[in-house]
mmCIF file of C-alpha atoms and ligand atoms in Angstrom:
data_model
loop_
_atom_site.group_PDB
_atom_site.id
_atom_site.type_symbol
_atom_site.label_atom_id
_atom_site.label_comp_id
_atom_site.label_asym_id
_atom_site.label_seq_id
_atom_site.Cartn_x
_atom_site.Cartn_y
_atom_site.Cartn_z
ATOM 1 C CA ALA I 126 0.000 0.000 0.000
ATOM 2 C CA CYS I 127 1.139 3.539 -0.719
ATOM 3 C CA MET I 128 1.381 6.356 1.773
ATOM 4 C CA ARG I 129 -1.106 9.108 1.005
ATOM 5 C CA ARG I 130 -0.157 12.766 1.030
ATOM 6 C CA PHE I 131 -1.503 14.395 4.186
ATOM 7 C CA ASN I 132 -4.604 16.458 3.383
ATOM 8 C CA PRO I 133 -5.291 18.800 6.323
ATOM 9 C CA THR I 134 -8.730 19.847 5.087
ATOM 10 C CA GLN I 135 -9.903 16.258 4.747
ATOM 11 C CA MET I 136 -8.552 15.515 8.205
ATOM 12 C CA LEU I 137 -10.349 18.528 9.702
ATOM 13 C CA GLU I 138 -13.615 17.570 7.963
ATOM 14 C CA THR I 139 -13.342 14.103 9.461
ATOM 15 C CA LEU I 140 -12.707 15.600 12.888
ATOM 16 C CA ARG I 141 -15.711 17.955 12.609
ATOM 17 C CA GLY I 142 -17.498 17.911 15.963
ATOM 18 C CA LYS I 143 -14.935 15.423 17.278
ATOM 19 C CA ARG I 144 -12.021 15.157 19.659
ATOM 20 C CA MET I 145 -8.662 13.636 18.804
ATOM 21 C CA MET I 146 -6.438 13.007 21.801
ATOM 22 C CA PHE I 147 -2.797 12.003 22.120
ATOM 23 C CA VAL I 148 -1.998 10.346 25.458
ATOM 24 C CA GLY I 149 1.518 9.529 26.640
ATOM 25 C CA ASP I 150 4.966 11.048 27.091
ATOM 26 C CA SER I 151 6.979 13.887 25.535
ATOM 27 C CA LEU I 152 7.473 11.918 22.322
ATOM 28 C CA ASN I 153 3.721 11.748 21.909
ATOM 29 C CA ARG I 154 3.612 15.453 22.723
ATOM 30 C CA GLY I 155 5.928 15.873 19.722
ATOM 31 C CA GLN I 156 3.581 13.875 17.495
ATOM 32 C CA PHE I 157 0.659 15.953 18.795
ATOM 33 C CA THR I 158 2.566 19.170 18.022
ATOM 34 C CA SER I 159 3.325 17.907 14.537
ATOM 35 C CA MET I 160 -0.383 17.138 14.003
ATOM 36 C CA VAL I 161 -1.371 20.640 15.160
ATOM 37 C CA CYS I 162 1.188 22.178 12.779
ATOM 38 C CA LEU I 163 -0.031 20.063 9.869
ATOM 39 C CA LEU I 164 -3.693 20.958 10.508
ATOM 40 C CA GLN I 165 -3.361 24.623 11.359
ATOM 41 C CA SER I 166 -1.701 25.298 8.013
ATOM 42 C CA ALA I 167 -5.208 24.904 6.570
ATOM 43 C CA ILE I 168 -6.677 27.451 9.026
ATOM 44 C CA PRO I 169 -4.937 30.740 8.202
ATOM 45 C CA SER I 170 -7.090 33.019 10.358
ATOM 46 C CA PRO I 171 -5.775 33.372 13.954
ATOM 47 C CA GLU I 172 -9.355 33.867 15.210
ATOM 48 C CA ALA I 173 -10.370 30.458 13.890
ATOM 49 C CA LYS I 174 -8.020 28.521 16.145
ATOM 50 C CA SER I 175 -6.760 28.475 19.711
ATOM 51 C CA PHE I 176 -4.129 26.641 21.722
ATOM 52 C CA GLU I 177 -4.560 26.290 25.476
ATOM 53 C CA MET I 178 -2.778 24.469 28.253
ATOM 54 C CA SER I 179 -4.194 23.635 31.676
ATOM 55 C CA PRO I 180 -2.396 25.386 34.583
ATOM 56 C CA ASP I 181 -0.782 22.083 35.637
ATOM 57 C CA GLN I 182 0.261 21.543 31.978
ATOM 58 C CA GLN I 183 -1.175 18.020 31.969
ATOM 59 C CA HIS I 184 -3.684 18.748 29.231
ATOM 60 C CA THR I 185 -3.216 20.835 26.073
ATOM 61 C CA VAL I 186 -6.044 21.589 23.656
ATOM 62 C CA PHE I 187 -5.855 22.897 20.101
ATOM 63 C CA THR I 188 -9.261 23.996 18.799
ATOM 64 C CA ALA I 189 -10.242 24.483 15.175
ATOM 65 C CA ARG I 190 -13.305 26.663 15.826
ATOM 66 C CA GLU I 191 -15.049 26.469 12.473
ATOM 67 C CA TYR I 192 -14.843 22.704 12.604
ATOM 68 C CA ASN I 193 -15.722 22.449 16.315
ATOM 69 C CA ALA I 194 -12.824 20.018 16.432
ATOM 70 C CA THR I 195 -10.090 19.605 19.008
ATOM 71 C CA VAL I 196 -6.689 17.949 18.938
ATOM 72 C CA GLU I 197 -5.464 17.365 22.473
ATOM 73 C CA PHE I 198 -2.486 16.091 24.406
ATOM 74 C CA TYR I 199 -2.700 14.491 27.843
ATOM 75 C CA TRP I 200 0.495 13.795 29.811
ATOM 76 C CA ALA I 201 0.601 10.234 31.225
ATOM 77 C CA PRO I 202 4.080 8.813 30.520
ATOM 78 C CA PHE I 203 3.153 5.340 31.800
ATOM 79 C CA LEU I 204 -0.585 5.529 30.971
ATOM 80 C CA LEU I 205 -1.053 4.110 34.483
ATOM 81 C CA GLN I 206 -0.848 6.340 37.543
ATOM 82 C CA SER I 207 2.805 6.863 38.475
ATOM 83 C CA ASN I 208 5.113 9.033 40.543
ATOM 84 C CA ALA I 209 6.151 10.861 37.342
ATOM 85 C CA ASP I 210 2.715 12.254 36.527
ATOM 86 C CA ASP I 211 3.526 15.879 37.251
ATOM 87 C CA ALA I 212 3.752 17.354 33.760
ATOM 88 C CA VAL I 213 6.334 19.926 34.878
ATOM 89 C CA VAL I 214 8.450 18.265 37.614
ATOM 90 C CA HIS I 215 8.980 14.615 36.782
ATOM 91 C CA LYS I 216 12.669 13.908 37.001
ATOM 92 C CA ILE I 217 12.164 10.885 39.250
ATOM 93 C CA SER I 218 14.901 8.281 39.474
ATOM 94 C CA ASP I 219 12.942 5.682 41.485
ATOM 95 C CA ARG I 220 10.000 5.348 39.151
ATOM 96 C CA MET I 221 6.884 3.438 40.214
ATOM 97 C CA VAL I 222 3.483 2.746 38.708
ATOM 98 C CA ARG I 223 0.296 1.717 40.447
ATOM 99 C CA ASN I 224 -1.174 -1.617 39.426
ATOM 100 C CA GLY I 225 -4.722 -1.433 38.026
ATOM 101 C CA SER I 226 -4.833 2.368 37.972
ATOM 102 C CA ILE I 227 -5.722 3.052 34.330
ATOM 103 C CA ALA I 228 -8.939 4.855 35.316
ATOM 104 C CA HIS I 229 -6.923 7.463 37.226
ATOM 105 C CA HIS I 230 -5.900 9.182 33.985
ATOM 106 C CA GLY I 231 -8.477 7.398 31.842
ATOM 107 C CA ARG I 232 -11.379 9.457 33.179
ATOM 108 C CA HIS I 233 -9.809 12.403 31.307
ATOM 109 C CA TRP I 234 -9.888 10.543 27.977
ATOM 110 C CA GLU I 235 -13.590 9.747 28.010
ATOM 111 C CA GLY I 236 -15.426 11.125 25.001
ATOM 112 C CA ALA I 237 -12.383 11.183 22.715
ATOM 113 C CA ASP I 238 -13.214 9.980 19.203
ATOM 114 C CA VAL I 239 -9.648 9.244 18.096
ATOM 115 C CA LEU I 240 -7.093 8.206 20.714
ATOM 116 C CA VAL I 241 -3.369 7.928 20.016
ATOM 117 C CA PHE I 242 -1.393 6.311 22.825
ATOM 118 C CA ASN I 243 2.317 5.822 23.346
ATOM 119 C CA THR I 244 4.524 4.644 26.219
ATOM 120 C CA TYR I 245 7.992 3.119 26.167
ATOM 121 C CA LEU I 246 11.046 5.142 27.141
ATOM 122 C CA TRP I 247 10.012 5.789 30.743
ATOM 123 C CA TRP I 248 9.937 2.060 31.454
ATOM 124 C CA CYS I 249 13.530 1.537 30.377
ATOM 125 C CA THR I 250 15.403 2.308 33.572
ATOM 126 C CA GLY I 251 16.773 -1.198 34.070
ATOM 127 C CA LEU I 252 15.758 -4.810 33.749
ATOM 128 C CA ARG I 253 13.118 -4.550 36.452
ATOM 129 C CA PHE I 254 10.430 -2.042 37.363
ATOM 130 C CA ARG I 255 8.597 -1.108 40.569
ATOM 131 C CA VAL I 256 4.855 -1.738 40.839
ATOM 132 C CA VAL I 257 2.788 -0.706 43.867
ATOM 133 C CA ASN I 258 -0.580 -2.231 44.669
ATOM 134 C CA GLY I 259 -1.743 0.568 46.998
ATOM 135 C CA PRO I 260 -1.875 4.356 46.662
ATOM 136 C CA ILE I 261 1.048 5.944 44.875
ATOM 137 C CA ALA I 262 1.149 9.074 47.047
ATOM 138 C CA GLY I 263 3.581 8.461 49.854
ATOM 139 C CA ALA I 264 4.414 4.967 48.606
ATOM 140 C CA ARG I 265 7.831 3.878 49.777
ATOM 141 C CA GLU I 266 10.248 1.776 47.809
ATOM 142 C CA GLU I 267 9.643 -1.127 50.155
ATOM 143 C CA ASP I 268 5.912 -1.019 49.327
ATOM 144 C CA ALA I 269 6.713 -1.801 45.700
ATOM 145 C CA ALA I 270 7.115 -5.186 44.054
ATOM 146 C CA TRP I 271 9.907 -5.532 41.526
ATOM 147 C CA VAL I 272 8.778 -7.174 38.306
ATOM 148 C CA SER I 273 10.553 -7.519 34.973
ATOM 149 C CA THR I 274 10.224 -4.479 32.716
ATOM 150 C CA GLU I 275 8.444 -6.677 30.167
ATOM 151 C CA GLU I 276 5.854 -7.777 32.725
ATOM 152 C CA ALA I 277 5.253 -4.231 34.006
ATOM 153 C CA TYR I 278 4.970 -2.870 30.470
ATOM 154 C CA GLY I 279 2.582 -5.640 29.445
ATOM 155 C CA MET I 280 0.470 -4.957 32.523
ATOM 156 C CA ALA I 281 0.069 -1.294 31.522
ATOM 157 C CA PHE I 282 -0.676 -2.186 27.906
ATOM 158 C CA ARG I 283 -3.345 -4.716 28.921
ATOM 159 C CA ASP I 284 -4.918 -2.208 31.313
ATOM 160 C CA MET I 285 -5.042 0.359 28.524
ATOM 161 C CA LEU I 286 -6.751 -2.181 26.222
ATOM 162 C CA GLN I 287 -9.299 -2.967 28.932
ATOM 163 C CA TRP I 288 -10.018 0.737 29.354
ATOM 164 C CA VAL I 289 -10.535 0.959 25.586
ATOM 165 C CA ARG I 290 -12.960 -2.006 25.641
ATOM 166 C CA ASP I 291 -14.915 -0.459 28.489
ATOM 167 C CA ASN I 292 -15.053 3.087 27.190
ATOM 168 C CA MET I 293 -14.941 3.162 23.398
ATOM 169 C CA ASP I 294 -17.500 2.296 20.759
ATOM 170 C CA PHE I 295 -15.505 0.633 17.997
ATOM 171 C CA ASN I 296 -18.146 1.493 15.416
ATOM 172 C CA THR I 297 -17.545 5.201 15.785
ATOM 173 C CA THR I 298 -14.100 5.695 17.315
ATOM 174 C CA ARG I 299 -10.490 4.780 16.509
ATOM 175 C CA VAL I 300 -7.535 3.802 18.687
ATOM 176 C CA PHE I 301 -3.880 4.033 17.681
ATOM 177 C CA PHE I 302 -0.683 3.098 19.460
ATOM 178 C CA THR I 303 2.672 4.531 18.369
ATOM 179 C CA SER I 304 5.609 2.171 18.817
ATOM 180 C CA MET I 305 8.945 2.867 20.459
ATOM 181 C CA SER I 306 10.787 6.022 19.389
ATOM 182 C CA PRO I 307 14.523 5.322 19.093
ATOM 183 C CA THR I 308 17.286 7.494 20.535
ATOM 184 C CA HIS I 309 20.764 8.193 19.145
ATOM 185 C CA GLY I 310 22.948 8.759 22.188
ATOM 186 C CA LYS I 311 25.814 6.452 21.252
ATOM 187 C CA SER I 312 27.568 6.909 17.910
ATOM 188 C CA GLN I 313 29.378 3.573 18.207
ATOM 189 C CA ASP I 314 25.976 2.013 17.471
ATOM 190 C CA TRP I 315 26.293 3.194 13.855
ATOM 191 C CA GLY I 316 30.059 2.826 13.569
ATOM 192 C CA GLY I 317 30.947 6.368 14.653
ATOM 193 C CA ALA I 318 33.801 7.397 16.936
ATOM 194 C CA ALA I 319 33.531 6.572 20.635
ATOM 195 C CA GLY I 320 31.987 9.271 22.803
ATOM 196 C CA GLY I 321 29.818 10.789 20.101
ATOM 197 C CA ASN I 322 26.051 11.041 19.829
ATOM 198 C CA CYS I 323 23.531 12.678 17.484
ATOM 199 C CA TYR I 324 25.324 16.021 17.760
ATOM 200 C CA ASN I 325 26.619 17.231 14.375
ATOM 201 C CA GLU I 326 24.989 14.311 12.537
ATOM 202 C CA THR I 327 23.558 15.448 9.214
ATOM 203 C CA ALA I 328 22.931 12.222 7.313
ATOM 204 C CA MET I 329 20.681 9.198 7.730
ATOM 205 C CA ILE I 330 22.000 5.753 8.576
ATOM 206 C CA GLU I 331 22.154 3.851 5.290
ATOM 207 C CA ASP I 332 22.206 0.292 6.653
ATOM 208 C CA ALA I 333 18.638 -0.980 6.110
ATOM 209 C CA GLY I 334 18.994 -3.475 8.942
ATOM 210 C CA TYR I 335 20.298 -0.942 11.481
ATOM 211 C CA TRP I 336 18.998 -1.383 15.015
ATOM 212 C CA GLY I 337 20.407 0.679 17.926
ATOM 213 C CA THR I 338 21.317 -0.736 21.314
ATOM 214 C CA ASP I 339 18.468 1.221 22.958
ATOM 215 C CA GLY I 340 15.833 -0.757 21.051
ATOM 216 C CA ARG I 341 14.731 -3.421 23.483
ATOM 217 C CA ARG I 342 13.121 -5.994 21.254
ATOM 218 C CA SER I 343 11.907 -7.959 24.273
ATOM 219 C CA VAL I 344 9.836 -4.967 25.434
ATOM 220 C CA MET I 345 8.513 -4.231 21.946
ATOM 221 C CA ARG I 346 7.653 -7.893 21.466
ATOM 222 C CA VAL I 347 5.277 -7.713 24.449
ATOM 223 C CA ILE I 348 2.908 -5.553 22.410
ATOM 224 C CA GLY I 349 2.949 -7.855 19.396
ATOM 225 C CA GLU I 350 2.211 -10.840 21.617
ATOM 226 C CA ILE I 351 -0.715 -9.132 23.357
ATOM 227 C CA LEU I 352 -2.196 -7.820 20.101
ATOM 228 C CA ASP I 353 -1.979 -11.290 18.558
ATOM 229 C CA GLY I 354 -3.246 -12.925 21.773
ATOM 230 C CA ASP I 355 -5.672 -11.774 24.439
ATOM 231 C CA GLY I 356 -5.835 -8.261 22.960
ATOM 232 C CA ALA I 357 -6.791 -9.383 19.448
ATOM 233 C CA ASP I 358 -10.436 -8.366 19.960
ATOM 234 C CA VAL I 359 -9.500 -4.669 20.207
ATOM 235 C CA PRO I 360 -9.289 -3.016 16.751
ATOM 236 C CA LEU I 361 -6.198 -1.036 17.688
ATOM 237 C CA THR I 362 -4.110 0.378 14.840
ATOM 238 C CA PHE I 363 -0.429 -0.054 15.550
ATOM 239 C CA LEU I 364 1.807 2.707 14.164
ATOM 240 C CA ASN I 365 5.071 0.888 13.755
ATOM 241 C CA VAL I 366 7.453 3.841 13.457
ATOM 242 C CA THR I 367 10.483 2.263 15.145
ATOM 243 C CA GLN I 368 12.500 0.934 12.220
ATOM 244 C CA LEU I 369 11.919 3.940 9.978
ATOM 245 C CA SER I 370 12.991 6.262 12.820
ATOM 246 C CA MET I 371 16.081 4.181 13.657
ATOM 247 C CA TYR I 372 17.789 5.573 10.550
ATOM 248 C CA ARG I 373 17.292 9.206 11.554
ATOM 249 C CA LYS I 374 20.292 10.065 13.707
ATOM 250 C CA ASP I 375 20.198 13.416 11.910
ATOM 251 C CA ALA I 376 16.626 14.327 12.907
ATOM 252 C CA HIS I 377 16.877 15.009 16.662
ATOM 253 C CA THR I 378 16.571 18.424 18.280
ATOM 254 C CA SER I 379 20.233 18.081 19.334
ATOM 255 C CA ILE I 380 21.438 21.517 20.559
ATOM 256 C CA TYR I 381 18.664 23.400 18.757
ATOM 257 C CA LYS I 382 16.090 23.602 21.531
ATOM 258 C CA LYS I 383 15.126 25.806 24.427
ATOM 259 C CA GLN I 384 17.586 25.413 27.308
ATOM 260 C CA TRP I 385 15.782 25.624 30.648
ATOM 261 C CA ASN I 386 19.008 26.249 32.552
ATOM 262 C CA PRO I 387 21.909 28.457 31.402
ATOM 263 C CA LEU I 388 24.678 26.431 29.797
ATOM 264 C CA THR I 389 27.905 26.019 31.733
ATOM 265 C CA PRO I 390 31.223 26.979 30.090
ATOM 266 C CA GLU I 391 32.052 23.254 29.911
ATOM 267 C CA GLN I 392 28.834 22.585 28.003
ATOM 268 C CA VAL I 393 29.424 25.477 25.642
ATOM 269 C CA ALA I 394 32.913 24.106 24.962
ATOM 270 C CA ASP I 395 31.528 20.634 24.185
ATOM 271 C CA PRO I 396 27.998 20.779 22.738
ATOM 272 C CA ARG I 397 27.756 16.979 22.650
ATOM 273 C CA THR I 398 27.213 17.065 26.408
ATOM 274 C CA TYR I 399 23.872 18.809 26.129
ATOM 275 C CA ALA I 400 22.628 17.569 22.753
ATOM 276 C CA ASP I 401 19.108 16.082 22.992
ATOM 277 C CA CYS I 402 19.183 12.797 21.051
ATOM 278 C CA VAL I 403 15.716 11.684 22.197
ATOM 279 C CA HIS I 404 13.276 14.271 20.833
ATOM 280 C CA TRP I 405 12.783 15.237 17.182
ATOM 281 C CA CYS I 406 12.893 18.494 15.215
ATOM 282 C CA LEU I 407 9.717 19.853 13.693
ATOM 283 C CA PRO I 408 8.997 20.006 10.846
ATOM 284 C CA GLY I 409 10.556 16.596 10.531
ATOM 285 C CA LEU I 410 10.307 12.920 11.228
ATOM 286 C CA GLN I 411 7.142 13.031 13.329
ATOM 287 C CA ASP I 412 5.240 14.528 10.384
ATOM 288 C CA THR I 413 5.937 11.199 8.689
ATOM 289 C CA TRP I 414 4.480 9.374 11.691
ATOM 290 C CA ASN I 415 1.323 11.447 11.233
ATOM 291 C CA GLU I 416 1.235 10.727 7.507
ATOM 292 C CA LEU I 417 1.246 7.073 8.490
ATOM 293 C CA LEU I 418 -1.553 7.738 10.984
ATOM 294 C CA TYR I 419 -3.476 9.618 8.288
ATOM 295 C CA SER I 420 -3.035 6.758 5.803
ATOM 296 C CA LYS I 421 -4.255 4.221 8.342
ATOM 297 C CA LEU I 422 -7.177 6.396 9.412
ATOM 298 C CA PHE I 423 -8.560 6.836 5.912
ATOM 299 C CA TYR I 424 -7.195 3.820 4.065
ATOM 300 C CA PRO I 425 -7.069 1.064 6.697
HETATM 301 C C1 LIG U 203 -18.937 20.230 19.209
HETATM 302 O O1 LIG U 203 -18.258 19.013 19.437
HETATM 303 C C2 LIG U 203 -18.562 18.400 20.661
HETATM 304 C C3 LIG U 203 -17.713 17.140 20.765
HETATM 305 O O2 LIG U 203 -16.360 17.479 20.837
HETATM 306 C C4 LIG U 203 -20.052 18.068 20.711
HETATM 307 O O3 LIG U 203 -20.345 17.499 21.989
HETATM 308 C C5 LIG U 203 -20.865 19.318 20.489
HETATM 309 O O4 LIG U 203 -22.222 18.973 20.392
HETATM 310 C C6 LIG U 203 -20.453 20.007 19.208
HETATM 311 N N1 LIG U 203 -21.130 21.275 19.075
HETATM 312 C C7 LIG U 203 -21.751 21.659 17.972
HETATM 313 C C8 LIG U 203 -22.380 23.013 18.003
HETATM 314 O O5 LIG U 203 -21.783 20.969 16.967
HETATM 315 C C1 LIG U 204 -1.705 -6.535 39.813
HETATM 316 O O1 LIG U 204 -3.034 -6.763 40.208
HETATM 317 C C2 LIG U 204 -3.569 -7.995 39.739
HETATM 318 C C3 LIG U 204 -5.053 -8.028 40.070
HETATM 319 O O2 LIG U 204 -5.284 -7.563 41.360
HETATM 320 C C4 LIG U 204 -2.779 -9.116 40.368
HETATM 321 O O3 LIG U 204 -3.258 -10.352 39.891
HETATM 322 C C5 LIG U 204 -1.305 -8.975 39.994
HETATM 323 O O4 LIG U 204 -0.533 -9.964 40.652
HETATM 324 C C6 LIG U 204 -0.772 -7.600 40.368
HETATM 325 N N1 LIG U 204 0.584 -7.428 39.844
HETATM 326 C C7 LIG U 204 1.600 -7.011 40.589
HETATM 327 C C8 LIG U 204 2.912 -6.916 39.890
HETATM 328 O O5 LIG U 204 1.515 -6.721 41.759
HETATM 329 C C1 LIG U 205 -21.757 -1.721 15.985
HETATM 330 O O1 LIG U 205 -22.166 -2.147 14.690
HETATM 331 C C2 LIG U 205 -22.669 -3.466 14.668
HETATM 332 C C3 LIG U 205 -22.912 -3.870 13.206
HETATM 333 O O2 LIG U 205 -23.576 -2.850 12.511
HETATM 334 C C4 LIG U 205 -23.918 -3.555 15.532
HETATM 335 O O3 LIG U 205 -24.413 -4.876 15.548
HETATM 336 C C5 LIG U 205 -23.590 -3.127 16.959
HETATM 337 O O4 LIG U 205 -24.743 -3.079 17.763
HETATM 338 C C6 LIG U 205 -22.916 -1.770 16.968
HETATM 339 N N1 LIG U 205 -22.438 -1.474 18.309
HETATM 340 C C7 LIG U 205 -22.760 -0.370 18.968
HETATM 341 C C8 LIG U 205 -22.177 -0.223 20.341
HETATM 342 O O5 LIG U 205 -23.480 0.497 18.512
HETATM 343 C C1 LIG U 206 31.095 18.061 12.522
HETATM 344 O O1 LIG U 206 31.157 17.178 11.415
HETATM 345 C C2 LIG U 206 32.022 17.633 10.387
HETATM 346 C C3 LIG U 206 31.860 16.686 9.194
HETATM 347 O O2 LIG U 206 31.883 15.360 9.595
HETATM 348 C C4 LIG U 206 33.437 17.670 10.913
HETATM 349 O O3 LIG U 206 34.310 18.143 9.898
HETATM 350 C C5 LIG U 206 33.490 18.620 12.105
HETATM 351 O O4 LIG U 206 34.782 18.594 12.688
HETATM 352 C C6 LIG U 206 32.470 18.230 13.150
HETATM 353 N N1 LIG U 206 32.395 19.249 14.165
HETATM 354 C C7 LIG U 206 32.475 18.984 15.458
HETATM 355 C C8 LIG U 206 32.438 20.182 16.362
HETATM 356 O O5 LIG U 206 32.540 17.851 15.894
HETATM 357 C C1 LIG U 207 7.523 -3.351 13.465
HETATM 358 O O1 LIG U 207 8.224 -3.321 12.235
HETATM 359 C C2 LIG U 207 9.447 -4.033 12.240
HETATM 360 C C3 LIG U 207 10.115 -3.878 10.894
HETATM 361 O O2 LIG U 207 10.047 -2.589 10.429
HETATM 362 C C4 LIG U 207 9.205 -5.494 12.537
HETATM 363 O O3 LIG U 207 10.444 -6.150 12.640
HETATM 364 C C5 LIG U 207 8.438 -5.624 13.850
HETATM 365 O O4 LIG U 207 8.088 -6.980 14.042
HETATM 366 C C6 LIG U 207 7.182 -4.801 13.826
HETATM 367 N N1 LIG U 207 6.572 -4.860 15.142
HETATM 368 C C7 LIG U 207 5.311 -5.222 15.354
HETATM 369 C C8 LIG U 207 4.878 -5.331 16.771
HETATM 370 O O5 LIG U 207 4.540 -5.422 14.448
#
């Protein structure tokens, strides 16, 4: 099948009177931002659109007024309730999620007509992950059970699917899940000199079979197994962007982003040290992810 050229007007017509919501982490926020950029190009008048963020920054809403359509982003990096749910302050080293807590954030997704989920990077802190069975507020490390990252990730994915079964009408709504977004923090992965990263990279990786060391196939495989197994009843559209993004060591924001803290002289002297090799420039790669979404929405 061919990819279709993104048609913002057709997309807006389809979203007329509807809500499209991206739920997940900062990579999904990037895909949301790309979608807003693609759509708003078809709405030249500033009065016909608005962009608002809740005071806690958890929820962002773009409105296309003449279409009565919204495109929204909701911050939930694990989908489940976690101790990293603060959309502003979430640099937590001892990450934990609460078992069976999908409704905690899920109540804010009710009524969405198109949902686009993601979750991956936040789980990858080690080989195991902490799960608490009681309240997350005030939970201590000793209250948590260690389970393998694969098991914890699968638990969240299954809970998300159950929420979708319970809350979405598959005749009238659509659910997407965007796969793992690769990072380029280690240039040895693609045969570069030791110590380098995506900084100063200007070309794609040419090796069609390239796979970076950050791509944990065992974690990605969990999703395939669930979607082919006990999750097969849910008509979820999987946006498999991982391999196509693996090649794009040149597409990260690198040093070209807002710095929240002033750079130190050491950083200025060696820009590699503060290059962001996780997030992506816009316009750029994530527009392609949305072209894929568009193709699968209209030409499934
Ligand atoms: C606008 O869209 C919302 C759903 O997002 C719907 O509930 C509402 O009825 C619509 N309003 C009009 C005037 O069509
Ligand atoms: C999560 O909760 C379910 C249902 O209560 C339970 O069967 C499972 O063992 C729990 N998982 C963990 C890791 O505590
Ligand atoms: C969805 O469509 C099918 C087939 O037309 C119908 O049998 C079913 O009742 C519909 N479900 C809902 C929730 O409307
Ligand atoms: C950036 O890459 C170019 C071309 O590979 C190289 O000549 C240059 O030295 C690099 N600059 C830095 C600061 O690493
Ligand atoms: C995603 O695509 C890659 C190849 O591009 C494939 O190896 C992998 O199995 C796919 N994953 C799933 C879950 O379909």
